[in-house]
Short mmCIF file of C-alpha atoms in Angstrom, two decimals:
data_model
loop_
_atom_site.label_atom_id
_atom_site.label_comp_id
_atom_site.label_asym_id
_atom_site.label_seq_id
_atom_site.Cartn_x
_atom_site.Cartn_y
_atom_site.Cartn_z
CA MET A 1 24.54 -6.36 -28.87
CA LYS A 2 23.44 -9.80 -30.01
CA PHE A 3 21.65 -10.32 -26.70
CA ILE A 4 19.78 -7.04 -27.05
CA THR A 5 18.84 -7.81 -30.65
CA ASN A 6 17.63 -11.28 -29.74
CA SER A 7 15.75 -9.99 -26.73
CA PHE A 8 13.89 -7.29 -28.60
CA GLY A 9 13.16 -9.75 -31.35
CA GLY A 10 13.28 -6.94 -33.87
CA LEU A 11 10.87 -4.07 -33.39
CA ASN A 12 10.05 -4.11 -37.06
CA ASN A 13 8.87 -7.67 -37.00
CA LYS A 14 6.06 -9.48 -35.21
CA HIS A 15 4.07 -7.59 -32.53
CA SER A 16 5.97 -4.36 -33.19
CA THR A 17 2.94 -2.25 -32.10
CA GLN A 18 2.71 -4.03 -28.75
CA LYS A 19 6.48 -3.74 -28.18
CA VAL A 20 6.53 -0.03 -28.96
CA PHE A 21 3.58 0.57 -26.62
CA ILE A 22 5.20 -1.35 -23.76
CA LEU A 23 8.48 0.54 -24.28
CA ALA A 24 6.60 3.87 -24.33
CA ILE A 25 4.81 3.15 -21.03
CA CYS A 26 8.00 1.83 -19.41
CA THR A 27 9.84 4.98 -20.54
CA LEU A 28 7.05 7.23 -19.21
CA ILE A 29 7.31 5.52 -15.82
CA MET A 30 11.11 5.31 -15.61
CA LEU A 31 12.09 8.65 -17.17
CA PRO A 32 11.06 10.87 -14.21
CA PHE A 33 13.15 8.73 -11.82
CA MET A 34 16.16 8.72 -14.16
CA ALA A 35 15.84 12.50 -14.58
CA LEU A 36 15.57 12.88 -10.80
CA ILE A 37 18.74 10.87 -10.17
CA TYR A 38 20.56 12.82 -12.90
CA LYS A 39 19.42 16.12 -11.38
CA ALA A 40 20.49 15.00 -7.91
CA ILE A 41 24.01 14.14 -9.14
CA PHE A 42 24.63 16.82 -11.75
CA GLY A 43 21.96 19.44 -11.01
CA PHE A 44 22.75 23.07 -10.18
CA GLU A 45 22.20 24.12 -6.57
CA ALA A 46 21.16 27.79 -6.36
CA ASP A 47 22.15 27.97 -2.68
CA PRO A 48 24.68 25.26 -1.71
CA THR A 49 24.32 26.14 1.98
CA VAL A 50 20.82 24.59 1.98
CA TRP A 51 22.14 21.13 1.10
CA ASP A 52 25.10 21.55 3.49
CA HIS A 53 22.63 22.41 6.27
CA ALA A 54 20.42 19.43 5.40
CA LEU A 55 23.39 17.05 5.20
CA LYS A 56 24.73 18.12 8.58
CA ASN A 57 21.54 18.69 10.59
CA VAL A 58 18.69 16.81 8.91
CA VAL A 59 19.99 13.66 7.20
CA PRO A 60 21.47 11.90 10.30
CA SER A 61 18.25 12.27 12.31
CA VAL A 62 15.92 11.23 9.46
CA ILE A 63 18.08 8.15 8.73
CA TYR A 64 17.83 7.11 12.40
CA ASN A 65 14.09 7.86 12.67
CA THR A 66 13.21 6.15 9.38
CA PHE A 67 15.27 3.07 10.22
CA MET A 68 13.87 2.67 13.76
CA LEU A 69 10.30 3.30 12.59
CA ALA A 70 10.61 0.68 9.84
CA VAL A 71 12.22 -1.96 12.09
CA LEU A 72 9.78 -1.55 15.01
CA THR A 73 6.73 -1.44 12.70
CA LEU A 74 7.91 -4.61 11.00
CA LEU A 75 8.51 -6.35 14.35
CA PHE A 76 5.07 -5.46 15.76
CA SER A 77 3.24 -6.23 12.50
CA LEU A 78 4.88 -9.65 12.11
CA THR A 79 4.07 -10.54 15.72
CA LEU A 80 0.39 -9.56 15.49
CA GLY A 81 -0.07 -11.08 12.02
CA LEU A 82 1.72 -14.37 12.76
CA ILE A 83 -0.21 -15.07 15.97
CA ALA A 84 -3.57 -14.21 14.37
CA ALA A 85 -2.85 -16.33 11.27
CA TRP A 86 -1.74 -19.32 13.35
CA LEU A 87 -4.82 -19.16 15.56
CA CYS A 88 -7.30 -18.75 12.68
CA SER A 89 -5.66 -21.39 10.46
CA PHE A 90 -4.62 -24.20 12.78
CA THR A 91 -6.73 -24.02 15.96
CA ASN A 92 -10.34 -24.34 17.07
CA PHE A 93 -12.16 -21.66 19.05
CA LYS A 94 -15.52 -19.94 19.05
CA TYR A 95 -16.36 -16.95 16.83
CA LYS A 96 -13.43 -17.72 14.52
CA LYS A 97 -15.20 -16.29 11.42
CA LEU A 98 -16.05 -13.03 13.19
CA LEU A 99 -12.51 -12.61 14.54
CA HIS A 100 -11.11 -13.46 11.09
CA PHE A 101 -13.16 -10.59 9.64
CA LEU A 102 -12.03 -8.24 12.42
CA SER A 103 -8.40 -9.12 11.63
CA ILE A 104 -8.83 -7.93 8.02
CA VAL A 105 -11.03 -4.88 8.44
CA PRO A 106 -8.30 -2.51 9.83
CA LEU A 107 -7.16 -2.23 6.21
CA ILE A 108 -9.93 0.34 5.68
CA PHE A 109 -7.99 2.91 7.73
CA PRO A 110 -5.37 5.04 6.01
CA LEU A 111 -2.40 5.30 8.39
CA TYR A 112 -2.85 9.06 8.80
CA VAL A 113 -6.47 8.56 9.96
CA LEU A 114 -5.40 5.98 12.57
CA ALA A 115 -2.63 8.37 13.59
CA PHE A 116 -4.80 11.40 14.32
CA ILE A 117 -7.41 9.24 16.11
CA TYR A 118 -4.82 7.83 18.54
CA VAL A 119 -3.00 11.13 18.97
CA GLY A 120 -6.36 12.72 19.78
CA LEU A 121 -7.04 9.96 22.33
CA PHE A 122 -3.63 9.98 24.04
CA GLU A 123 -2.61 13.64 23.98
CA TYR A 124 -2.22 15.20 27.44
CA SER A 125 -5.41 17.28 27.32
CA SER A 126 -7.72 14.55 25.97
CA GLY A 127 -10.73 13.34 27.97
CA PHE A 128 -9.29 9.83 28.08
CA MET A 129 -6.06 11.00 29.72
CA GLU A 130 -7.94 13.35 32.05
CA PHE A 131 -10.07 10.40 33.25
CA PHE A 132 -6.95 8.45 34.27
CA ARG A 133 -5.36 11.51 35.93
CA GLU A 134 -8.41 12.72 37.87
CA SER A 135 -10.33 9.49 38.60
CA LEU A 136 -7.53 6.94 38.99
CA ASP A 137 -4.64 9.29 39.83
CA ILE A 138 -2.55 7.74 37.04
CA ASN A 139 -0.62 9.95 34.66
CA LEU A 140 -0.36 7.70 31.58
CA HIS A 141 1.58 10.43 29.79
CA SER A 142 4.57 9.85 32.05
CA TYR A 143 4.69 6.17 31.02
CA PHE A 144 3.83 6.34 27.33
CA LYS A 145 4.11 9.18 24.82
CA ILE A 146 2.10 8.60 21.64
CA LYS A 147 4.18 11.15 19.71
CA SER A 148 7.34 9.04 19.67
CA ILE A 149 8.92 6.46 17.41
CA LEU A 150 7.65 3.66 19.67
CA GLY A 151 4.11 5.07 19.69
CA SER A 152 4.01 5.73 15.96
CA SER A 153 5.39 2.28 15.11
CA LEU A 154 2.69 0.66 17.28
CA ILE A 155 -0.06 2.58 15.47
CA PHE A 156 1.53 1.79 12.11
CA SER A 157 1.44 -1.91 12.98
CA PHE A 158 -2.29 -1.65 13.83
CA GLY A 159 -2.95 -0.59 10.24
CA LEU A 160 -0.40 -2.83 8.51
CA PHE A 161 -0.54 -6.19 10.35
CA PRO A 162 -3.53 -7.39 8.20
CA TYR A 163 -1.09 -7.73 5.27
CA VAL A 164 0.94 -10.25 7.29
CA TYR A 165 -2.21 -11.98 8.50
CA LEU A 166 -3.72 -12.39 5.02
CA MET A 167 -0.55 -13.69 3.40
CA LEU A 168 0.37 -16.10 6.19
CA LYS A 169 -3.19 -17.39 6.46
CA GLN A 170 -3.18 -18.11 2.74
CA SER A 171 0.11 -19.99 3.12
CA PHE A 172 -1.02 -21.96 6.20
CA ASP A 173 -4.41 -22.86 4.66
CA ASN A 174 -2.70 -24.18 1.53
CA GLN A 175 -0.38 -26.44 3.55
CA GLY A 176 -3.30 -28.52 4.79
CA PRO A 177 -3.42 -31.23 7.48
CA GLN A 178 -1.57 -33.74 5.26
CA LEU A 179 1.71 -31.91 5.92
CA PHE A 180 1.39 -32.48 9.67
CA GLN A 181 0.33 -36.12 9.18
CA VAL A 182 3.43 -36.86 7.10
CA SER A 183 5.78 -35.05 9.49
CA ARG A 184 4.28 -36.87 12.48
CA SER A 185 4.87 -40.18 10.75
CA LEU A 186 8.55 -39.13 10.57
CA GLY A 187 8.65 -38.51 14.33
CA LEU A 188 8.14 -34.73 14.54
CA SER A 189 5.68 -33.24 17.03
CA LYS A 190 3.07 -30.66 15.94
CA ILE A 191 5.10 -27.79 17.42
CA GLN A 192 8.30 -29.04 15.73
CA THR A 193 6.43 -29.37 12.43
CA PHE A 194 5.15 -25.81 12.69
CA PHE A 195 8.57 -24.26 13.34
CA LYS A 196 10.71 -26.60 11.19
CA ILE A 197 8.41 -27.08 8.18
CA SER A 198 5.38 -24.80 8.22
CA ILE A 199 7.20 -21.49 8.87
CA PRO A 200 10.04 -22.20 6.36
CA MET A 201 7.43 -23.08 3.71
CA ALA A 202 5.75 -19.73 4.37
CA ARG A 203 8.98 -17.72 3.87
CA PRO A 204 8.02 -16.29 0.44
CA TRP A 205 4.76 -14.96 1.89
CA ILE A 206 6.56 -13.58 4.95
CA LEU A 207 9.07 -11.84 2.67
CA ALA A 208 6.30 -10.40 0.49
CA ALA A 209 4.48 -9.07 3.58
CA THR A 210 7.77 -7.67 4.90
CA THR A 211 8.31 -5.80 1.64
CA ILE A 212 4.82 -4.29 1.72
CA ILE A 213 5.20 -3.14 5.33
CA LEU A 214 8.64 -1.61 4.71
CA MET A 215 7.42 0.15 1.56
CA GLU A 216 4.30 1.48 3.25
CA THR A 217 6.34 2.71 6.22
CA LEU A 218 9.01 4.36 4.06
CA ALA A 219 6.34 5.94 1.82
CA ASP A 220 4.15 7.32 4.59
CA PHE A 221 3.90 11.06 4.94
CA GLY A 222 0.56 11.86 6.59
CA ALA A 223 0.91 9.70 9.72
CA VAL A 224 4.50 10.72 10.54
CA SER A 225 3.43 14.35 10.15
CA VAL A 226 0.72 13.80 12.78
CA PHE A 227 3.24 12.13 15.12
CA ASN A 228 5.84 14.89 14.50
CA VAL A 229 8.41 12.22 13.64
CA ASP A 230 10.84 13.50 11.00
CA THR A 231 11.52 10.94 8.28
CA PHE A 232 12.73 11.13 4.69
CA THR A 233 9.25 11.88 3.33
CA THR A 234 8.73 14.85 5.68
CA ALA A 235 12.26 16.09 4.97
CA ILE A 236 11.58 15.99 1.22
CA TYR A 237 8.32 17.92 1.65
CA GLN A 238 9.94 20.52 3.92
CA SER A 239 12.90 20.94 1.56
CA TRP A 240 10.54 21.67 -1.30
CA THR A 241 7.85 23.77 0.40
CA GLY A 242 9.74 25.15 3.40
CA MET A 243 13.29 25.78 2.14
CA TYR A 244 12.20 26.10 -1.54
CA SER A 245 15.11 23.89 -2.61
CA LEU A 246 14.05 21.41 -5.26
CA SER A 247 17.68 20.31 -5.58
CA THR A 248 17.85 19.29 -1.90
CA ALA A 249 14.53 17.46 -2.26
CA THR A 250 15.88 15.52 -5.26
CA LYS A 251 19.03 14.50 -3.37
CA LEU A 252 16.99 13.22 -0.43
CA SER A 253 14.61 11.45 -2.84
CA THR A 254 17.48 9.68 -4.59
CA PHE A 255 18.62 8.12 -1.33
CA LEU A 256 15.15 6.71 -0.69
CA ILE A 257 14.81 5.47 -4.29
CA VAL A 258 18.01 3.44 -3.88
CA VAL A 259 16.70 1.90 -0.64
CA ALA A 260 13.32 1.10 -2.23
CA ILE A 261 14.91 -0.54 -5.29
CA PHE A 262 17.23 -2.56 -3.02
CA ILE A 263 14.26 -3.90 -1.01
CA LEU A 264 12.35 -4.64 -4.21
CA LEU A 265 15.27 -6.56 -5.74
CA ILE A 266 15.61 -8.71 -2.61
CA GLU A 267 11.90 -9.53 -2.75
CA VAL A 268 12.06 -10.39 -6.47
CA LYS A 269 15.15 -12.58 -5.94
CA TYR A 270 13.60 -14.67 -3.20
CA THR A 271 9.99 -14.84 -4.43
CA GLU A 272 10.33 -15.26 -8.22
CA LYS A 273 9.94 -19.03 -7.79
CA GLN A 274 6.93 -18.62 -5.51
CA LYS A 275 3.93 -20.62 -6.67
CA TYR A 276 0.37 -20.11 -5.50
CA THR A 277 -1.17 -23.51 -5.05
CA SER A 278 -4.27 -24.67 -3.28
CA LYS A 279 -5.32 -28.13 -2.26
CA LYS A 280 -8.84 -29.35 -1.99
CA SER A 281 -9.45 -31.12 1.26
CA ASN A 282 -12.59 -32.00 3.14
CA LYS A 283 -10.63 -32.47 6.34
CA SER A 284 -10.57 -29.83 9.05
CA ASN A 285 -7.40 -27.74 9.24
CA ASN A 286 -7.64 -27.58 13.05
CA ILE A 287 -4.28 -29.21 13.76
CA PHE A 288 -3.96 -27.89 17.31
CA ILE A 289 -7.04 -28.79 19.38
CA LEU A 290 -7.30 -26.23 22.20
CA SER A 291 -8.81 -26.84 25.63
CA LYS A 292 -11.65 -24.54 26.76
CA SER A 293 -9.33 -22.27 28.72
CA GLN A 294 -6.94 -22.09 25.76
CA GLN A 295 -9.84 -21.26 23.44
CA LEU A 296 -10.82 -18.42 25.79
CA ILE A 297 -7.27 -17.05 25.76
CA ALA A 298 -7.17 -17.24 21.93
CA SER A 299 -10.50 -15.42 21.60
CA VAL A 300 -9.52 -12.74 24.13
CA TRP A 301 -6.17 -12.13 22.38
CA LEU A 302 -7.84 -11.64 18.99
CA LEU A 303 -10.59 -9.54 20.55
CA ILE A 304 -8.01 -7.21 22.16
CA THR A 305 -6.28 -6.94 18.78
CA ALA A 306 -9.61 -6.07 17.15
CA LEU A 307 -10.35 -3.51 19.87
CA LEU A 308 -7.05 -1.70 19.32
CA THR A 309 -7.01 -1.89 15.53
CA PHE A 310 -10.67 -1.37 14.59
CA ILE A 311 -13.31 -1.01 17.33
CA ILE A 312 -11.68 1.84 19.32
CA PRO A 313 -10.63 3.87 16.22
CA ILE A 314 -14.01 3.62 14.46
CA THR A 315 -15.88 4.41 17.71
CA GLN A 316 -13.75 7.50 18.38
CA LEU A 317 -14.16 8.66 14.78
CA LEU A 318 -17.96 8.30 14.97
CA LEU A 319 -18.10 10.13 18.33
CA TRP A 320 -16.15 13.09 16.90
CA VAL A 321 -18.37 13.15 13.82
CA ARG A 322 -21.53 13.02 15.99
CA ASN A 323 -20.35 16.05 17.99
CA LEU A 324 -19.59 18.04 14.87
CA ILE A 325 -21.99 16.91 12.18
CA THR A 326 -24.31 19.59 10.79
CA ILE A 327 -25.80 20.27 7.37
CA GLU A 328 -23.33 23.14 7.01
CA GLN A 329 -20.34 20.87 7.77
CA ILE A 330 -21.53 18.28 5.25
CA GLU A 331 -21.98 20.97 2.59
CA LYS A 332 -18.45 22.25 3.30
CA ASN A 333 -16.96 18.80 2.67
CA ILE A 334 -18.99 17.97 -0.45
CA PRO A 335 -16.64 19.91 -2.84
CA TYR A 336 -13.61 18.07 -1.38
CA LEU A 337 -15.42 14.75 -1.83
CA LEU A 338 -16.27 15.62 -5.45
CA ASN A 339 -12.66 16.68 -6.15
CA SER A 340 -11.42 13.39 -4.66
CA ILE A 341 -13.88 11.39 -6.76
CA LYS A 342 -12.98 13.31 -9.93
CA ILE A 343 -9.25 12.69 -9.52
CA ALA A 344 -9.79 9.06 -8.46
CA LEU A 345 -12.14 8.32 -11.38
CA THR A 346 -9.82 9.89 -13.97
CA THR A 347 -6.79 8.03 -12.61
CA ALA A 348 -8.65 4.71 -12.33
CA ILE A 349 -9.96 4.86 -15.91
CA ILE A 350 -6.61 5.82 -17.49
CA THR A 351 -4.54 3.43 -15.36
CA THR A 352 -6.85 0.47 -15.95
CA ILE A 353 -6.82 1.01 -19.72
CA VAL A 354 -3.02 1.36 -19.80
CA ALA A 355 -2.56 -1.75 -17.64
CA LEU A 356 -4.95 -3.75 -19.83
CA LEU A 357 -3.12 -2.79 -23.05
CA VAL A 358 0.33 -3.42 -21.56
CA CYS A 359 -0.57 -6.81 -20.03
CA ALA A 360 -2.44 -7.97 -23.15
CA GLY A 361 0.49 -6.88 -25.32
CA ALA A 362 2.97 -8.84 -23.18
CA LYS A 363 0.75 -11.93 -23.33
CA LEU A 364 0.50 -11.74 -27.12
CA ILE A 365 4.30 -11.34 -27.45
CA ASN A 366 4.79 -14.27 -25.03
CA SER A 367 8.46 -13.52 -24.31
CA LYS A 368 10.30 -13.68 -20.97
CA PHE A 369 12.30 -10.57 -21.87
CA TRP A 370 9.22 -8.47 -22.62
CA THR A 371 7.52 -9.76 -19.48
CA ARG A 372 10.47 -8.39 -17.46
CA VAL A 373 10.33 -5.07 -19.34
CA ASN A 374 6.65 -5.02 -18.51
CA LYS A 375 7.35 -5.50 -14.80
CA ALA A 376 9.75 -2.54 -14.80
CA SER A 377 6.74 -0.30 -15.43
CA THR A 378 5.37 -1.32 -12.01
CA LEU A 379 8.35 0.11 -10.11
CA GLY A 380 6.33 3.15 -9.05
CA TYR A 381 4.49 1.29 -6.27
CA ALA A 382 7.81 0.84 -4.46
CA ILE A 383 8.53 4.58 -4.56
CA PRO A 384 7.00 6.96 -1.97
CA GLY A 385 4.39 9.36 -3.33
CA SER A 386 6.36 12.46 -2.32
CA ILE A 387 9.34 11.28 -4.42
CA ILE A 388 7.14 10.57 -7.44
CA ALA A 389 5.73 14.08 -7.03
CA VAL A 390 9.22 15.59 -7.08
CA ALA A 391 10.25 13.39 -10.05
CA VAL A 392 7.30 14.15 -12.34
CA PHE A 393 7.25 17.83 -11.37
CA SER A 394 10.98 18.22 -12.17
CA LEU A 395 10.71 16.47 -15.54
CA PHE A 396 7.43 17.98 -16.74
CA THR A 397 8.45 21.49 -15.68
CA GLN A 398 11.41 21.19 -18.08
CA ILE A 399 9.06 20.00 -20.83
CA LYS A 400 6.61 22.84 -20.10
CA SER A 401 9.39 25.44 -20.29
CA ILE A 402 10.25 24.12 -23.78
CA LEU A 403 6.62 24.20 -24.92
CA GLY A 404 6.07 27.74 -23.61
CA PRO A 405 2.84 29.19 -22.18
CA SER A 406 0.60 26.99 -24.33
CA ILE A 407 -0.97 25.34 -21.29
CA ASP A 408 -2.26 27.02 -18.13
CA GLN A 409 -0.77 26.14 -14.76
CA ASN A 410 -3.85 24.41 -13.33
CA THR A 411 -4.23 22.09 -16.33
CA PHE A 412 -0.49 21.39 -16.19
CA LEU A 413 -0.68 20.45 -12.49
CA TYR A 414 -3.75 18.27 -13.09
CA ILE A 415 -1.98 16.36 -15.89
CA ILE A 416 1.20 15.70 -13.89
CA LEU A 417 -0.89 14.70 -10.84
CA ILE A 418 -2.70 12.07 -12.93
CA VAL A 419 0.61 10.88 -14.43
CA GLY A 420 2.14 10.67 -10.95
CA LEU A 421 -0.82 8.74 -9.53
CA MET A 422 -0.76 6.37 -12.51
CA THR A 423 2.95 5.79 -11.90
CA ARG A 424 2.28 5.02 -8.25
CA PHE A 425 -0.68 2.67 -8.71
CA LEU A 426 -0.11 1.00 -12.09
CA SER A 427 1.24 -2.02 -10.23
CA LEU A 428 -2.17 -2.68 -8.59
CA ALA A 429 -3.98 -2.78 -11.94
CA PHE A 430 -1.12 -4.72 -13.47
CA LYS A 431 -1.28 -7.53 -10.89
CA SER A 432 -5.06 -7.87 -11.06
CA ILE A 433 -5.23 -7.96 -14.88
CA GLU A 434 -2.10 -10.07 -15.36
CA SER A 435 -3.33 -12.77 -12.97
CA ALA A 436 -6.70 -12.82 -14.80
CA LEU A 437 -4.96 -13.14 -18.18
CA LYS A 438 -2.97 -16.14 -16.96
CA LYS A 439 -6.22 -18.12 -16.93
CA ILE A 440 -6.37 -17.87 -20.74
CA SER A 441 -4.35 -20.58 -22.43
CA ASN A 442 -1.78 -19.62 -25.06
CA ASN A 443 -3.48 -22.19 -27.29
CA THR A 444 -6.51 -19.88 -27.35
CA ASP A 445 -4.30 -17.10 -28.78
CA LYS A 446 -2.83 -19.46 -31.37
CA ALA A 447 -6.28 -20.68 -32.44
CA ALA A 448 -7.51 -17.09 -32.83
CA ARG A 449 -4.46 -16.10 -34.87
CA SER A 450 -4.78 -19.17 -37.10
CA MET A 451 -8.30 -17.94 -37.93
CA GLY A 452 -6.90 -14.55 -38.98
CA ALA A 453 -7.88 -12.55 -35.89
CA ARG A 454 -5.87 -9.35 -35.37
CA PRO A 455 -4.49 -8.44 -31.90
CA ILE A 456 -7.18 -5.79 -31.35
CA GLU A 457 -9.87 -8.38 -32.17
CA ILE A 458 -8.32 -10.90 -29.77
CA LEU A 459 -8.33 -8.23 -27.05
CA HIS A 460 -11.88 -7.11 -27.75
CA LYS A 461 -13.60 -10.46 -28.40
CA ILE A 462 -11.60 -12.89 -26.23
CA TYR A 463 -9.56 -11.22 -23.47
CA ILE A 464 -11.98 -8.54 -22.23
CA PRO A 465 -15.08 -10.81 -21.93
CA ILE A 466 -13.05 -13.45 -20.01
CA ILE A 467 -11.15 -11.11 -17.65
CA LYS A 468 -13.81 -8.46 -17.04
CA GLY A 469 -13.82 -9.43 -13.34
CA GLY A 470 -10.08 -8.70 -13.07
CA ILE A 471 -10.53 -5.41 -14.94
CA SER A 472 -13.31 -4.21 -12.63
CA SER A 473 -11.27 -5.25 -9.55
CA ALA A 474 -8.30 -3.25 -10.83
CA PHE A 475 -10.50 -0.21 -11.41
CA ILE A 476 -12.05 -0.31 -7.91
CA MET A 477 -8.74 -0.89 -6.14
CA ILE A 478 -7.11 2.08 -7.86
CA PHE A 479 -10.13 4.27 -7.18
CA ILE A 480 -9.96 3.48 -3.46
CA GLU A 481 -6.17 3.94 -3.22
CA VAL A 482 -6.32 7.33 -4.97
CA MET A 483 -9.11 8.44 -2.63
CA LYS A 484 -6.74 7.71 0.31
CA GLU A 485 -3.50 9.03 -1.23
CA MET A 486 -2.08 12.10 0.51
CA PRO A 487 1.50 13.30 -0.19
CA MET A 488 1.36 13.44 -3.99
CA THR A 489 -2.11 15.03 -4.00
CA LEU A 490 -0.94 17.55 -1.40
CA MET A 491 2.14 18.53 -3.43
CA LEU A 492 0.70 18.50 -6.96
CA ARG A 493 -3.00 19.38 -6.63
CA PRO A 494 -4.23 22.20 -8.89
CA PHE A 495 -5.10 25.47 -7.18
CA GLY A 496 -8.60 25.37 -5.66
CA HIS A 497 -8.85 21.58 -5.97
CA ASP A 498 -8.41 20.43 -2.38
CA THR A 499 -9.39 16.82 -1.66
CA LEU A 500 -10.50 14.95 1.48
CA SER A 501 -6.95 13.80 2.26
CA VAL A 502 -5.65 17.36 1.89
CA LYS A 503 -8.28 18.64 4.33
CA VAL A 504 -7.31 15.92 6.81
CA TYR A 505 -3.69 17.08 6.57
CA GLU A 506 -4.63 20.75 7.02
CA PHE A 507 -6.75 20.09 10.12
CA THR A 508 -4.36 17.59 11.73
CA SER A 509 -1.35 19.86 11.16
CA GLU A 510 -3.19 22.37 13.41
CA GLY A 511 -4.14 19.68 15.95
CA GLU A 512 -7.86 19.94 15.14
CA TRP A 513 -8.70 16.24 15.32
CA GLU A 514 -12.49 16.64 15.50
CA LYS A 515 -12.62 18.84 12.40
CA ALA A 516 -10.59 16.22 10.51
CA SER A 517 -13.02 13.47 11.50
CA ILE A 518 -15.70 14.13 8.84
CA ALA A 519 -13.24 13.98 5.94
CA GLY A 520 -11.54 11.00 7.64
CA LEU A 521 -14.85 9.13 7.97
CA MET A 522 -15.65 9.71 4.29
CA ILE A 523 -12.28 8.18 3.34
CA VAL A 524 -12.82 5.23 5.70
CA LEU A 525 -16.27 4.53 4.22
CA THR A 526 -14.74 4.30 0.73
CA GLY A 527 -12.09 1.96 2.18
CA MET A 528 -14.84 -0.42 3.27
CA ILE A 529 -15.54 -1.11 -0.40
CA SER A 530 -12.02 -2.48 -0.91
CA VAL A 531 -12.30 -4.80 2.10
CA ALA A 532 -15.72 -6.01 0.92
CA LEU A 533 -14.18 -6.67 -2.50
CA LEU A 534 -11.27 -8.53 -0.90
CA ILE A 535 -13.55 -10.76 1.16
CA PHE A 536 -15.87 -11.40 -1.79
CA SER A 537 -12.91 -12.26 -4.03
CA SER A 538 -11.38 -14.70 -1.52
CA ARG A 539 -14.80 -16.35 -1.01
CA GLN A 540 -15.18 -16.82 -4.76
CA LYS A 541 -11.75 -18.46 -4.91
CA ARG A 542 -12.61 -20.84 -2.10
CA GLU A 543 -15.83 -21.85 -3.83
CA ARG A 544 -13.90 -22.69 -7.00
CA ILE A 545 -11.45 -24.88 -5.08
#
């Protein structure tokens, strides 16, 4: 009791408004998950045979599929990302800047867009497969099936390896040539230094990238639907919409929540002491000087990676769009684009404001306990969208039944969709704004308070002008992520408010890859903004170093 009292510092005392606000947001984020777990354990099952059927026939296969998909995706992503980061950080070869850009740009593709492009390319009746069968007498389908766990994990790694690349490159660049000079003076070769010192020093970044890849793989719904690979997210969706058993969906969701929290706790445990440092050095970081033949091999390897992860997918997408594009098709997709923008704008505005108030409140309180409470409100990013949809729908339906018919169904669905999306993406805004606020010294706060400034004045006249770059970055990142989001939008969208991602799902579920290409290209074009922002941001940082 004493610990709790000391930790809260007394809600009636200093900064009580900020503490109450942080607690309210944390409760809003956590309550749906707590209600979901409670419902899964103690909830009433209208038809117990549904859960018995799922437990016996569905759960074993989805556990195996989800586990294998996550492991293989992680293995392929780490391999591609590690090799690319090592080459671009420590070696010399031509066109390094171009190949560096091509190693980042696959981030513009949502996984479900990459999935339907490659399924369209490698399905038995595609022109590509026909060319090999009829011209070269090679049936590629007998050697490799794209709709398999191996095929889907390969395509997943094409879209996710840039996370590994970016984090490892940041780690390697920060190590600098001095590390190798010191280790060589102690008798270690360059190769020994890389494996015995450089890689161990990069472990926090490797772990962070591992967490992102596992979370993205566990959370995916659209891509696994295209590949016809049954995982937990598809089982949750089918339980809800196919078997009409919300209770079964909550039980399946609870299992995945436990796994997600376990992964998150491991990451927090091993990265909480991680420090982002950078060293100014005029010396080249080209530790490993490659011969001409080695440079050619390095360039070809990265070019093949770029072909598979960006050039082939974007070319195929543009070819499909060219075959299909008409004024009528564009007009058909405009309402879906406007619906996507409306939902993305609303979510981005609300989430950015909430994140700003929560982060500023935590900074003003300046307490380790309240900082940890603050971080609990970012849990949603670790939870798959389909589970958040089930959680907020279950909780808010109970609230709506208490309130009665005072709110129409479409408005109700719109509100819980925005709450669900805010829950999912609050972490993005939180990280951007929190890191910007760290640049403001606590002495600045003290000086403002000593002059009688109130918290709202400190926020308005000091924080916002200084961190406006971080605020705008948070807004854009959330806007882009919501434009791409599929499972939650699919499950919670108001009637008559289909979005681009929903149309992609509808077309791809019928195998109509070309028809999905226009909506897919619109989503990819918005994704280019996030990559441009990422590159611009990293360039600004380098210039400040």
